[in-house]
PDB file of C-alpha atoms in Angstrom:
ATOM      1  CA  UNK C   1       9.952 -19.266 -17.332  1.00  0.00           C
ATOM      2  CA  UNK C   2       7.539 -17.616 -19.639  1.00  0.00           C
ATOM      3  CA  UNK C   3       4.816 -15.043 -18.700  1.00  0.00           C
ATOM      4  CA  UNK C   4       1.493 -13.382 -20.427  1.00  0.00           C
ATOM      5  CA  UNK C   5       0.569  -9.970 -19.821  1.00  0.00           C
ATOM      6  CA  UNK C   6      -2.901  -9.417 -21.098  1.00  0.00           C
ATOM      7  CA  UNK C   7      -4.202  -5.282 -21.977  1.00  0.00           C
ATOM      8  CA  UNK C   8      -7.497  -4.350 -20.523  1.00  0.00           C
ATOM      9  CA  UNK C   9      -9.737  -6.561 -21.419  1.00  0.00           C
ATOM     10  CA  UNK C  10     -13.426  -4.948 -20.606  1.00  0.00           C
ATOM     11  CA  UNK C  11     -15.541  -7.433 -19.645  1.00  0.00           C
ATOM     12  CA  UNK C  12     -18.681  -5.795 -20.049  1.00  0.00           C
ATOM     13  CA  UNK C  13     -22.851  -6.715 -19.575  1.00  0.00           C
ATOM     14  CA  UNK C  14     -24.461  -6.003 -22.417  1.00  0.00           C
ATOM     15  CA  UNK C  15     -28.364  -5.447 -22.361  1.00  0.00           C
ATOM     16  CA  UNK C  16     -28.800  -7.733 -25.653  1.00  0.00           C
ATOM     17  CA  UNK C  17     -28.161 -11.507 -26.116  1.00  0.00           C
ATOM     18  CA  UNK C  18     -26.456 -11.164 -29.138  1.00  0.00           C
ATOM     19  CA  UNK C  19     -23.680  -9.239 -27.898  1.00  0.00           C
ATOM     20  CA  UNK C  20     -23.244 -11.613 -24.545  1.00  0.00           C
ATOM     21  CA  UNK C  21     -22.803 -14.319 -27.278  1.00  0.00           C
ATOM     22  CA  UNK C  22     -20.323 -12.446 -28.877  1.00  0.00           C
ATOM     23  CA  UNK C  23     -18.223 -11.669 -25.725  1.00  0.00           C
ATOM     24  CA  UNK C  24     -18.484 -14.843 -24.253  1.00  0.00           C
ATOM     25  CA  UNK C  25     -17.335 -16.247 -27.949  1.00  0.00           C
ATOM     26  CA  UNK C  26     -14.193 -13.690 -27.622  1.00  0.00           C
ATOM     27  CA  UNK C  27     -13.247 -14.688 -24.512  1.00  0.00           C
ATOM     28  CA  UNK C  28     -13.056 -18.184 -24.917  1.00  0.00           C
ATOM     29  CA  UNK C  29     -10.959 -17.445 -27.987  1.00  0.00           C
ATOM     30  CA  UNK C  30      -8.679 -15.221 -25.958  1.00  0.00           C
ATOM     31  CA  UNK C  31      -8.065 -17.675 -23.129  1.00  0.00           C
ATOM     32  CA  UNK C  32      -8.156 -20.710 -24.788  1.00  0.00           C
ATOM     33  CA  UNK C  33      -5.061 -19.337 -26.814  1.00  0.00           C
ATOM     34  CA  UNK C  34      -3.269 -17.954 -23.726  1.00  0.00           C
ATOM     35  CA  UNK C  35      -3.602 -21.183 -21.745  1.00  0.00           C
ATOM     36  CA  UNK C  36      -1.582 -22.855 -24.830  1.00  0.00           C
ATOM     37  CA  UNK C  37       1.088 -21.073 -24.116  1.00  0.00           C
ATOM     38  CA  UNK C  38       1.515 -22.983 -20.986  1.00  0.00           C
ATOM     39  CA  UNK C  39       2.756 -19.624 -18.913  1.00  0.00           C
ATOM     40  CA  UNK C  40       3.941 -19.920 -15.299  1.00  0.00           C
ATOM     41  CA  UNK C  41       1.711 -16.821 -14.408  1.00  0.00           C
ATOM     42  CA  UNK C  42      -0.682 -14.571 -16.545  1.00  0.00           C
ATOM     43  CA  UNK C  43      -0.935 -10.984 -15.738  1.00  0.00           C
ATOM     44  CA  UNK C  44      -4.462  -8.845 -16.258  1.00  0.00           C
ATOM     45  CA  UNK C  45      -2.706  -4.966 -16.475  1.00  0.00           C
ATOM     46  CA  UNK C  46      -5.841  -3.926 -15.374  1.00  0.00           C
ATOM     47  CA  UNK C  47      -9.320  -2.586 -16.483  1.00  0.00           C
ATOM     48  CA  UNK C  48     -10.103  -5.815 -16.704  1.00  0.00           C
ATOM     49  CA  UNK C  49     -14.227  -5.074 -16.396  1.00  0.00           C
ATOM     50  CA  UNK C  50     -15.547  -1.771 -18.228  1.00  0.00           C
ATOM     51  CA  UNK C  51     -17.835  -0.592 -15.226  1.00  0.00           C
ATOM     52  CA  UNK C  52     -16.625  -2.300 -11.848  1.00  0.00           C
ATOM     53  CA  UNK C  53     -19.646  -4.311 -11.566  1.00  0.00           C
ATOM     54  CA  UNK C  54     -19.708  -7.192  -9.278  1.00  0.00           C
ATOM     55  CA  UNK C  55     -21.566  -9.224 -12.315  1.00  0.00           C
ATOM     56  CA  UNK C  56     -18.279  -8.268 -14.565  1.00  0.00           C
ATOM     57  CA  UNK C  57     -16.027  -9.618 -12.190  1.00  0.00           C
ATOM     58  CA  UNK C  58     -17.767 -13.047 -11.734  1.00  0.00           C
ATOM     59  CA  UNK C  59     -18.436 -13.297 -15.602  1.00  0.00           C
ATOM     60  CA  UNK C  60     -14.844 -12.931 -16.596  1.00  0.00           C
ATOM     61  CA  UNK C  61     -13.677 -14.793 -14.022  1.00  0.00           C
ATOM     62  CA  UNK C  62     -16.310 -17.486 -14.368  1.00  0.00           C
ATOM     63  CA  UNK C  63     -15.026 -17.033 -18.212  1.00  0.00           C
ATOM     64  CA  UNK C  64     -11.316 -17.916 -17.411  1.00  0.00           C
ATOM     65  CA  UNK C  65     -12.003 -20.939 -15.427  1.00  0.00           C
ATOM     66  CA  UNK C  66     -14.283 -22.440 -18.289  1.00  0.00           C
ATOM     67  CA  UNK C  67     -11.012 -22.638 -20.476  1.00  0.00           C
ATOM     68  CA  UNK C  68      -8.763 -23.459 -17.318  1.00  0.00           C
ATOM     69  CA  UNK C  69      -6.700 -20.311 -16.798  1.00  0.00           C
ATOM     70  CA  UNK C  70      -6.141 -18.030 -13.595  1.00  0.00           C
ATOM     71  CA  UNK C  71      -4.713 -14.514 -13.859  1.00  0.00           C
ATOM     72  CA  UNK C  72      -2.814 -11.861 -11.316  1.00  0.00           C
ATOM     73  CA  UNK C  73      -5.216  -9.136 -11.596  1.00  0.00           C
ATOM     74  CA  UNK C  74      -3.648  -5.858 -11.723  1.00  0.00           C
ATOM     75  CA  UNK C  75      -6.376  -3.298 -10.415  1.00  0.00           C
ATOM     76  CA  UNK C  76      -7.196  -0.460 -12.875  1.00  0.00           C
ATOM     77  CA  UNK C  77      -9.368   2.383 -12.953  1.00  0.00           C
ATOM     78  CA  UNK C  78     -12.605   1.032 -14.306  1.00  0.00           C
ATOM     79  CA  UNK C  79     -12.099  -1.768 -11.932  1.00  0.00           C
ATOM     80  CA  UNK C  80     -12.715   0.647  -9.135  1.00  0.00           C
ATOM     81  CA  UNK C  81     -15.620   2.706 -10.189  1.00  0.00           C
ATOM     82  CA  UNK C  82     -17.846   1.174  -8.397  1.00  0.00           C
ATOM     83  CA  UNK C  83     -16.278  -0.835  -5.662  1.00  0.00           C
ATOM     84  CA  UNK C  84     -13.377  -0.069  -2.895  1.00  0.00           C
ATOM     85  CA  UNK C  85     -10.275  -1.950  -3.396  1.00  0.00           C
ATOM     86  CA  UNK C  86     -10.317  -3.995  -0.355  1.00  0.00           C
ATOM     87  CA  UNK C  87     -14.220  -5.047  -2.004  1.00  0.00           C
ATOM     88  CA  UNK C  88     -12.936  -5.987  -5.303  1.00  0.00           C
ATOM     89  CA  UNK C  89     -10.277  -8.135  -3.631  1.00  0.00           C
ATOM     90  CA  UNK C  90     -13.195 -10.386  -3.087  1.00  0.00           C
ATOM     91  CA  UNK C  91     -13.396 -11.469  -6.913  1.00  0.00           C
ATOM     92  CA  UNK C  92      -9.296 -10.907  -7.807  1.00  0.00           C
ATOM     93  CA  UNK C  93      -7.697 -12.484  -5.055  1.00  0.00           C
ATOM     94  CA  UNK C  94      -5.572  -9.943  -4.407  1.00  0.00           C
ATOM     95  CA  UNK C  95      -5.638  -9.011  -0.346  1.00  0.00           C
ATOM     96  CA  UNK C  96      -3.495  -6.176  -1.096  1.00  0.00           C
ATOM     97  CA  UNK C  97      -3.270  -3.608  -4.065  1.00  0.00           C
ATOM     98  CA  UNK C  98       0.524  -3.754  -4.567  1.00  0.00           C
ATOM     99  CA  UNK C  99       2.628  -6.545  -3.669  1.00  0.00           C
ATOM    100  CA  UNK C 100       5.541  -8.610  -4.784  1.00  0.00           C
ATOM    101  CA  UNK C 101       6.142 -11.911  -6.872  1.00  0.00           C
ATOM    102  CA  UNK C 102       9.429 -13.495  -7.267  1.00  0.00           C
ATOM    103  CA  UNK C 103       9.767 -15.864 -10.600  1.00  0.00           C
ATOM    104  CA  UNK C 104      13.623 -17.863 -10.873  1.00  0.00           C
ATOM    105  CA  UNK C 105      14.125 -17.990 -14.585  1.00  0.00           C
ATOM    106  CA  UNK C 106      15.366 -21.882 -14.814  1.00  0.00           C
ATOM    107  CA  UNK C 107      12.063 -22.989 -12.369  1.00  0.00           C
ATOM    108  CA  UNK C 108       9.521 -20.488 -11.839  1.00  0.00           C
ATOM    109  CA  UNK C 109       7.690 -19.498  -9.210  1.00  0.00           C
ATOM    110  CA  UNK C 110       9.561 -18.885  -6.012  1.00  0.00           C
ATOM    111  CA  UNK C 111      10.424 -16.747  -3.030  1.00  0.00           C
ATOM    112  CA  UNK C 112      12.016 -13.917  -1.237  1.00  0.00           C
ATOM    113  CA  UNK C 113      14.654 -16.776   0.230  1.00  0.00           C
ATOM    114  CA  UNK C 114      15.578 -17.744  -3.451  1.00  0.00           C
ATOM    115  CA  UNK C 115      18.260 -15.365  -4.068  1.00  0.00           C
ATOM    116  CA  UNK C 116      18.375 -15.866  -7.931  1.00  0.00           C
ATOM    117  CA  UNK C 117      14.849 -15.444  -8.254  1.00  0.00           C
ATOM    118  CA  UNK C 118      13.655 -11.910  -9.899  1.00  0.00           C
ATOM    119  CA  UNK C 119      10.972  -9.438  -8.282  1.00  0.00           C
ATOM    120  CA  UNK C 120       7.302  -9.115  -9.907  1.00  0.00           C
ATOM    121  CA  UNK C 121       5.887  -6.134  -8.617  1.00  0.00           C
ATOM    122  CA  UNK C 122       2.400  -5.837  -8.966  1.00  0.00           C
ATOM    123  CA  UNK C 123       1.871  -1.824  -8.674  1.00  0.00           C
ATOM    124  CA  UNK C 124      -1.330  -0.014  -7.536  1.00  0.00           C
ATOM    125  CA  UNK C 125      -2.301   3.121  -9.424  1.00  0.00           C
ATOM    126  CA  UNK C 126      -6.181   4.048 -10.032  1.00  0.00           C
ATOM    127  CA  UNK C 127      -8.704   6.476  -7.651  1.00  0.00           C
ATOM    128  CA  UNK C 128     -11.381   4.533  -6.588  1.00  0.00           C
ATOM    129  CA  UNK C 129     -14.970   5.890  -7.711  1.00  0.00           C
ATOM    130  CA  UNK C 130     -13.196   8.772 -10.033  1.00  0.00           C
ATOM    131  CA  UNK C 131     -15.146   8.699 -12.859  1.00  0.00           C
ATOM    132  CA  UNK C 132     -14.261  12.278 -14.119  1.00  0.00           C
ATOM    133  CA  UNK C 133     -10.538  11.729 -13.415  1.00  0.00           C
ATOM    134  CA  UNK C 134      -9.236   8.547 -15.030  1.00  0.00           C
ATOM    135  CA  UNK C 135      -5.386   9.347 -14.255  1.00  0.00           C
ATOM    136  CA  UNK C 136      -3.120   7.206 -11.982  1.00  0.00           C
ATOM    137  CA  UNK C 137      -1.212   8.267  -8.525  1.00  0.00           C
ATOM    138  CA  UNK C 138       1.002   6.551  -6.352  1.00  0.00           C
ATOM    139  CA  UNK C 139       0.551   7.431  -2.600  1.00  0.00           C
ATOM    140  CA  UNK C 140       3.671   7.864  -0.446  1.00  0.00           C
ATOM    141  CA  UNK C 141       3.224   4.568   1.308  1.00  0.00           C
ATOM    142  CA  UNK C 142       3.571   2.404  -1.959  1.00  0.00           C
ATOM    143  CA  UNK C 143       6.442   4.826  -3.126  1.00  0.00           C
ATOM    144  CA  UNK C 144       8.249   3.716  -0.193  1.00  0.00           C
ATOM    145  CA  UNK C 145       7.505   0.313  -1.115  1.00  0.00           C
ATOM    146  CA  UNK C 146       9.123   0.295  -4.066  1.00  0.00           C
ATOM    147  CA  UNK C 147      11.770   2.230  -3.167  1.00  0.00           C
ATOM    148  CA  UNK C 148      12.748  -0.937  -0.997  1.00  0.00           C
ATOM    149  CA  UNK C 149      12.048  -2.927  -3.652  1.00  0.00           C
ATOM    150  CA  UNK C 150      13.980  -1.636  -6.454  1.00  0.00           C
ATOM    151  CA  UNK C 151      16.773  -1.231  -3.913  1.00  0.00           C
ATOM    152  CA  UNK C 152      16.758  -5.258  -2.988  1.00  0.00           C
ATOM    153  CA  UNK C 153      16.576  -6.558  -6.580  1.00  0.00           C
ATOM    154  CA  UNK C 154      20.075  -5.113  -7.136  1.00  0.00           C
ATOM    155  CA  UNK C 155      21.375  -6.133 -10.364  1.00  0.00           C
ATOM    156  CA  UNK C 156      18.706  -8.797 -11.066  1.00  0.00           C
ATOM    157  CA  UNK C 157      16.066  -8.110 -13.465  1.00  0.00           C
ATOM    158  CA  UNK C 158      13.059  -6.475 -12.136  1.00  0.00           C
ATOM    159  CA  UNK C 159       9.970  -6.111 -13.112  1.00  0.00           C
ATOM    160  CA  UNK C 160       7.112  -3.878 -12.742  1.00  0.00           C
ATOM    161  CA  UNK C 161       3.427  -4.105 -13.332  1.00  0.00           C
ATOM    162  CA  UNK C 162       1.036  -0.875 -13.273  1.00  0.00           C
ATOM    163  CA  UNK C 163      -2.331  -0.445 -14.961  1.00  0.00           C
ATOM    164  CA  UNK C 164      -1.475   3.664 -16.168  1.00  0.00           C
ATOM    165  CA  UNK C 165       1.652   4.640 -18.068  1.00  0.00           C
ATOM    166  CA  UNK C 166       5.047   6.399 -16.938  1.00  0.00           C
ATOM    167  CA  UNK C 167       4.212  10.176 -19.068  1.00  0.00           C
ATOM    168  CA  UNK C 168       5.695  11.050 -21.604  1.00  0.00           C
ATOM    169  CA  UNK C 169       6.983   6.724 -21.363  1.00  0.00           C
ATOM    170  CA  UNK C 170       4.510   5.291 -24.255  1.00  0.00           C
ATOM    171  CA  UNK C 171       2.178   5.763 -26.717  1.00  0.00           C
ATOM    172  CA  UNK C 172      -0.169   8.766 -25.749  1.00  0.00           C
ATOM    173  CA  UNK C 173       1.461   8.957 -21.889  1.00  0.00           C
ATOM    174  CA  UNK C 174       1.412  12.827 -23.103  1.00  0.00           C
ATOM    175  CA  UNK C 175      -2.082  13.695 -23.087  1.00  0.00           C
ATOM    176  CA  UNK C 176      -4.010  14.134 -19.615  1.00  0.00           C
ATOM    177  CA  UNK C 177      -5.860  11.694 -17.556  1.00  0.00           C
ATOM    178  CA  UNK C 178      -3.195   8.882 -20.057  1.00  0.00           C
ATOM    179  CA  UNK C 179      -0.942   8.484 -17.424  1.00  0.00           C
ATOM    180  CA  UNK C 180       0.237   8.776 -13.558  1.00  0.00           C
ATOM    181  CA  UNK C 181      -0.148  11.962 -12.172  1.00  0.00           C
ATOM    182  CA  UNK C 182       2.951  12.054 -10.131  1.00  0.00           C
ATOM    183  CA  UNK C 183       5.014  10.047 -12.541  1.00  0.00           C
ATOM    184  CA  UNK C 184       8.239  12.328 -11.922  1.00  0.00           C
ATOM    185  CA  UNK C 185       8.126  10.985  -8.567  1.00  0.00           C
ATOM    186  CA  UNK C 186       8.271   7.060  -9.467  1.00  0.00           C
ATOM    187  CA  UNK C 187      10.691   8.142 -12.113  1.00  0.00           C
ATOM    188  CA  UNK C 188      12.671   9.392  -9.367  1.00  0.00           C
ATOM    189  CA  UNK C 189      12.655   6.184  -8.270  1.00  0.00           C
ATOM    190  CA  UNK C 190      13.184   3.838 -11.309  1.00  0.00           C
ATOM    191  CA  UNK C 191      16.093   5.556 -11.853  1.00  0.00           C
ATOM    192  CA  UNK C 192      17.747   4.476  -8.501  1.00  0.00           C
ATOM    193  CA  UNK C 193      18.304   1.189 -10.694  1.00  0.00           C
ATOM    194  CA  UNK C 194      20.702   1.733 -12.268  1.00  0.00           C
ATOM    195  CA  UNK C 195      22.799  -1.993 -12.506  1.00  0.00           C
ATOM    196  CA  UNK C 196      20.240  -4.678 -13.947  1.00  0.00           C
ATOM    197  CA  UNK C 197      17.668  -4.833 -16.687  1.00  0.00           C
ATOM    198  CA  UNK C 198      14.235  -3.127 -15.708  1.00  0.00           C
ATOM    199  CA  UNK C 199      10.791  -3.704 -17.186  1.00  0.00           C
ATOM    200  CA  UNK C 200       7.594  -1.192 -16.225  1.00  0.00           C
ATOM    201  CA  UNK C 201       4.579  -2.897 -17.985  1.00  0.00           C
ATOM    202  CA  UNK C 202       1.158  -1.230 -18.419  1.00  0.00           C
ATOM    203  CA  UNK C 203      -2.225  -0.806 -19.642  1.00  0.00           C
ATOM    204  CA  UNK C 204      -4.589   1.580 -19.903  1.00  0.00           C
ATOM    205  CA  UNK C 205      -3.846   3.628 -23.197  1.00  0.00           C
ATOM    206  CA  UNK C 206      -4.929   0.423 -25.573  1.00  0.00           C
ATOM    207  CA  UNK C 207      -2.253   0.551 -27.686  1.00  0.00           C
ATOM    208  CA  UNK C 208       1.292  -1.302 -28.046  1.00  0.00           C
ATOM    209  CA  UNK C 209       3.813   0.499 -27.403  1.00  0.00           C
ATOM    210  CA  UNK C 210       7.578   0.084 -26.355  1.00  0.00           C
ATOM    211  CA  UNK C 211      10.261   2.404 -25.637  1.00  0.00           C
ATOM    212  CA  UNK C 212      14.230   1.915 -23.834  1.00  0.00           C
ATOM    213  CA  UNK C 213      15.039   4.554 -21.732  1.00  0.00           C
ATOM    214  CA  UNK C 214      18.778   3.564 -20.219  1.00  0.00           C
ATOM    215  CA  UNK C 215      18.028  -0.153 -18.941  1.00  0.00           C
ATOM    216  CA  UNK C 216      14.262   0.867 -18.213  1.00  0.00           C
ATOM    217  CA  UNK C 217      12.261  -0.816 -21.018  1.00  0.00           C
ATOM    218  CA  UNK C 218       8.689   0.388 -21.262  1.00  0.00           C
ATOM    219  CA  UNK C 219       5.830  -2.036 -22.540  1.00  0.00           C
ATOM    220  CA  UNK C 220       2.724  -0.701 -22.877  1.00  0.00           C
ATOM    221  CA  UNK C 221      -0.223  -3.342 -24.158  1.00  0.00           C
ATOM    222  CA  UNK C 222      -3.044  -3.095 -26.150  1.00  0.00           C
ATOM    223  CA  UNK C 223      -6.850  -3.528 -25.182  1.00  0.00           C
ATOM    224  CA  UNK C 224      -7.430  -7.037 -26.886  1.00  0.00           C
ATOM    225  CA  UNK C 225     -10.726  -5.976 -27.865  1.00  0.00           C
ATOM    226  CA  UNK C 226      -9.193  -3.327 -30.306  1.00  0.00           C
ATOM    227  CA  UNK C 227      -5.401  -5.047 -30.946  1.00  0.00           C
ATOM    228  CA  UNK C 228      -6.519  -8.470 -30.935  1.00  0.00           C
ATOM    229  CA  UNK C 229      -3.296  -9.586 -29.187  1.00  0.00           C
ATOM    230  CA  UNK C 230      -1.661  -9.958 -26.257  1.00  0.00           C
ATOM    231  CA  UNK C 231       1.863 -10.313 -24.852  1.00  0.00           C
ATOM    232  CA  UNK C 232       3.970 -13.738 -24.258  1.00  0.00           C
ATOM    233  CA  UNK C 233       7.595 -13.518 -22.502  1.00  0.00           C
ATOM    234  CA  UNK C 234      10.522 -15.793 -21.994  1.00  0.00           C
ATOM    235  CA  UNK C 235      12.575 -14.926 -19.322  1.00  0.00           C
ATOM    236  CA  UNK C 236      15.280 -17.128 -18.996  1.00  0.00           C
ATOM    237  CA  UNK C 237      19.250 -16.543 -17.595  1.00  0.00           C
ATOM    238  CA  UNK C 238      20.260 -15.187 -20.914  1.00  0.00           C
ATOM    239  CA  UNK C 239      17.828 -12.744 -21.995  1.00  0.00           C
ATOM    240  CA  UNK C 240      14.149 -11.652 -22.359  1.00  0.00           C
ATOM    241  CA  UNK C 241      12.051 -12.178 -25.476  1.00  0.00           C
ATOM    242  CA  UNK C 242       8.918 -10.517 -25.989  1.00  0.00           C
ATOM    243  CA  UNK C 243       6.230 -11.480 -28.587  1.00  0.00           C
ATOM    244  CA  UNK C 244       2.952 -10.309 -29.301  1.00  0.00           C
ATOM    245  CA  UNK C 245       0.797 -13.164 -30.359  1.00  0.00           C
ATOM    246  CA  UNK C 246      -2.611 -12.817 -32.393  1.00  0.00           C
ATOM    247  CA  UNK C 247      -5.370 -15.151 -31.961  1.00  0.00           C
ATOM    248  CA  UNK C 248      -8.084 -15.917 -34.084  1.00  0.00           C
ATOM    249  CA  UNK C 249     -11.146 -13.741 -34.697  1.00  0.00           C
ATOM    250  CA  UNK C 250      -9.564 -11.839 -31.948  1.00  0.00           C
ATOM    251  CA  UNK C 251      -9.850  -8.457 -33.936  1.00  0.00           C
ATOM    252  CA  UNK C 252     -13.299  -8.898 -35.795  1.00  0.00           C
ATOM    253  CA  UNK C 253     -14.997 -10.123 -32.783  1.00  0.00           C
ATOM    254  CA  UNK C 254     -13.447  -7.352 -30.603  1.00  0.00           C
ATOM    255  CA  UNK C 255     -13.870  -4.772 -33.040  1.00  0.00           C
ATOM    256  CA  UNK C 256     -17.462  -5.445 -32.695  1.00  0.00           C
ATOM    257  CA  UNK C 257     -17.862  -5.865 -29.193  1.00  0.00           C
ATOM    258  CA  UNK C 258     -15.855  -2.116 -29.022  1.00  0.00           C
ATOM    259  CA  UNK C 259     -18.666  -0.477 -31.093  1.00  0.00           C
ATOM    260  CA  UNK C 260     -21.152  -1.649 -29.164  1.00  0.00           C
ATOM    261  CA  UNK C 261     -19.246  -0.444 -25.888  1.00  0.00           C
ATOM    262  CA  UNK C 262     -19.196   2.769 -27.187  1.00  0.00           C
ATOM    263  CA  UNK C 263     -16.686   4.647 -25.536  1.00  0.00           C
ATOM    264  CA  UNK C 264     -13.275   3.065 -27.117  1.00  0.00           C
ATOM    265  CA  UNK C 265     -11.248   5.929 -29.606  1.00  0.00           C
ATOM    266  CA  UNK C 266      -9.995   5.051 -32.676  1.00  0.00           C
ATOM    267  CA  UNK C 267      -6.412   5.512 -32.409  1.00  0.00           C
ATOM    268  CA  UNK C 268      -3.789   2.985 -33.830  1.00  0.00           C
ATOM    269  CA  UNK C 269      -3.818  -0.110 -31.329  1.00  0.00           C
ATOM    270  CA  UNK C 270      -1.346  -2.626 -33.259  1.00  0.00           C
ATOM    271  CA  UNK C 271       1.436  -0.699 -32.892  1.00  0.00           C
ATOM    272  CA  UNK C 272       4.538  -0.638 -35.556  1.00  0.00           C
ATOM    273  CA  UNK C 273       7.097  -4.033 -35.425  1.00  0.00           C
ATOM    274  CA  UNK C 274       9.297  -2.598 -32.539  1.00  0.00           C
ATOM    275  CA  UNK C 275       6.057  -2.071 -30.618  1.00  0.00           C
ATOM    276  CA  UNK C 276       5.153  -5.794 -30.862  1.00  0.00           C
ATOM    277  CA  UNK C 277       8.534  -7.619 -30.078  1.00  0.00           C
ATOM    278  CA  UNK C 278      11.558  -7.465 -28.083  1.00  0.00           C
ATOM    279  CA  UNK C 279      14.904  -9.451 -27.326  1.00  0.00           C
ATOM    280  CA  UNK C 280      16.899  -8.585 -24.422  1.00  0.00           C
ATOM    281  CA  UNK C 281      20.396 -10.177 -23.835  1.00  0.00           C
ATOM    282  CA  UNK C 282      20.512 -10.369 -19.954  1.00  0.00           C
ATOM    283  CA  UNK C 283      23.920 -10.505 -17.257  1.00  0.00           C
ATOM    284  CA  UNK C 284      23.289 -11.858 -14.330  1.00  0.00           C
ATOM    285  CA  UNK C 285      25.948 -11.076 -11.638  1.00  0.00           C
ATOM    286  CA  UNK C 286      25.775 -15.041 -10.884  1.00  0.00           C
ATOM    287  CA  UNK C 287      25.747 -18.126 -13.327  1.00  0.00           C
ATOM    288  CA  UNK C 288      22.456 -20.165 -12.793  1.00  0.00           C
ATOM    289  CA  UNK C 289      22.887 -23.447 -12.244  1.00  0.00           C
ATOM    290  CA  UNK C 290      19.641 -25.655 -12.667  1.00  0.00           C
ATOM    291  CA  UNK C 291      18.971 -27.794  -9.556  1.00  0.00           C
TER     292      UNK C 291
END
């Protein structure tokens, strides 16, 4: 099966018609490029509007469907700043913050029945209407959650998605407000899986980034608007291979539509080559036999 995670992508109004061009000229670039990678699912790691306005969500969404492409939508901090999360279900789909997927790598989407399949957990980490704090958290309830979780994938792969970083896990996860608050606690956690490969995936620092902890591999993704990227992964029986694919004008348009944002930094997004691709020989306990 292969899969797209996307960075934040900041759909954003802008009070002047040239710049709505623009962004509606980047997006269409964007999605028409994802959508030819024929993925099984595509993954928003969250932030995907820059103020949490109901007109944001409808535009981007109204943006994907124009070039044929639906998206999990992973909720992120700017995504909340103006609506609950229950309210902003209304435009993502999502009836619940965090939940579970389950992919099989020889036919795709599945189920909790298909015991072959792997576990796609969508995480939920922002504070809704926090303006002035920007950091992640993860509650008790949801820790429990995935402590059940990462205890019933076993040895299979597992993967994780969450809008904030893992600190001190990627690129700027250091500094404050750049990562989840109470990440010692879900690295408590993580490290209960210890048999298996494990992928966390995340947003929110708009850079590449990827670091290998034990069998914990950490993928941080850029903003597209400053990388010009995004992420495309094969995850078959024998391994996982991750590629960061560039698509045209992606960077010049973006770089644009950042300045007139505003309030993007100008640290390195790209990220050096073993921030941008990965290959990951895999051991399932079983052999997979296609049906």
């Amino acid at each position: 099966m292969r899969f797209v995670v996307l960075g934040d992508l900041h759909y954003s109004i802008y009070p002047d018609a040239a710049n709505c061009a623009l962004r509606e000229e980047f997006f269409d670039r964007l999605f028409t490029s994802v959508a030819k990678q024929q993925p099984d699912v595509v993954i928003a790691i969250g932030d995907t509007t820059d103020n949490g306005y109901s007109e944001e969500f409808e535009g981007l969404h109204r943006a994907a469907r124009r070039n044929k492409l639906e998206f999990v939508t992973v909720n992120g901090n700017h995504d909340v700043l103006e609506m609950s999360k229950p309210e902003i279900s209304r435009y993502t789909g999502n009836r619940f913050p965090y939940f579970a997927l389950y992919f099989n790598p020889l036919t795709g989407l599945s189920d909790v029945t298909d015991h072959e399949a792997a576990r796609f957990l969508i995480i939920d980490t922002p504070k809704e209407r926090s303006p002035k704090d920007h950091g992640g958290y993860v509650g008790p309830e949801q820790l429990a959650w995935l402590e059940n979780q990462i205890a019933e994938s076993e040895d299979k792969p597992l993967f994780i998605f969450g809008h904030h970083p893992l600190t001190h896990a990627t690129r700027w996860s250091s500094f404050p407000m750049l990562s989840i608050n109470n990440s010692k606690e879900v690295k408590r956690l993580l490290a209960q899986k210890r048999q298996g490969a494990a992928f966390y995936f995340c947003g929110h620092n708009h850079a590449n980034s990827i670091d290998r902890r034990g069998n914990w591999n950490y993928i941080q993704t850029a903003a597209p608007l400053r990388s010009g990227d995004y992420r495309v992964i094969d995850f078959t029986s024998e391994e996982v291979r991750l590629q960061t694919i560039t698509f045209e004008g992606g960077r010049e348009l973006g770089q644009r539509l950042a300045q007139a944002l505003g309030d993007f930094t100008n640290f390195p997004s790209r990220g050096f080559r073993l921030d941008r691709e990965l290959r990951l020989k895999l051991a399932y306990s079983k052999v997979l036999v296609q049906k």
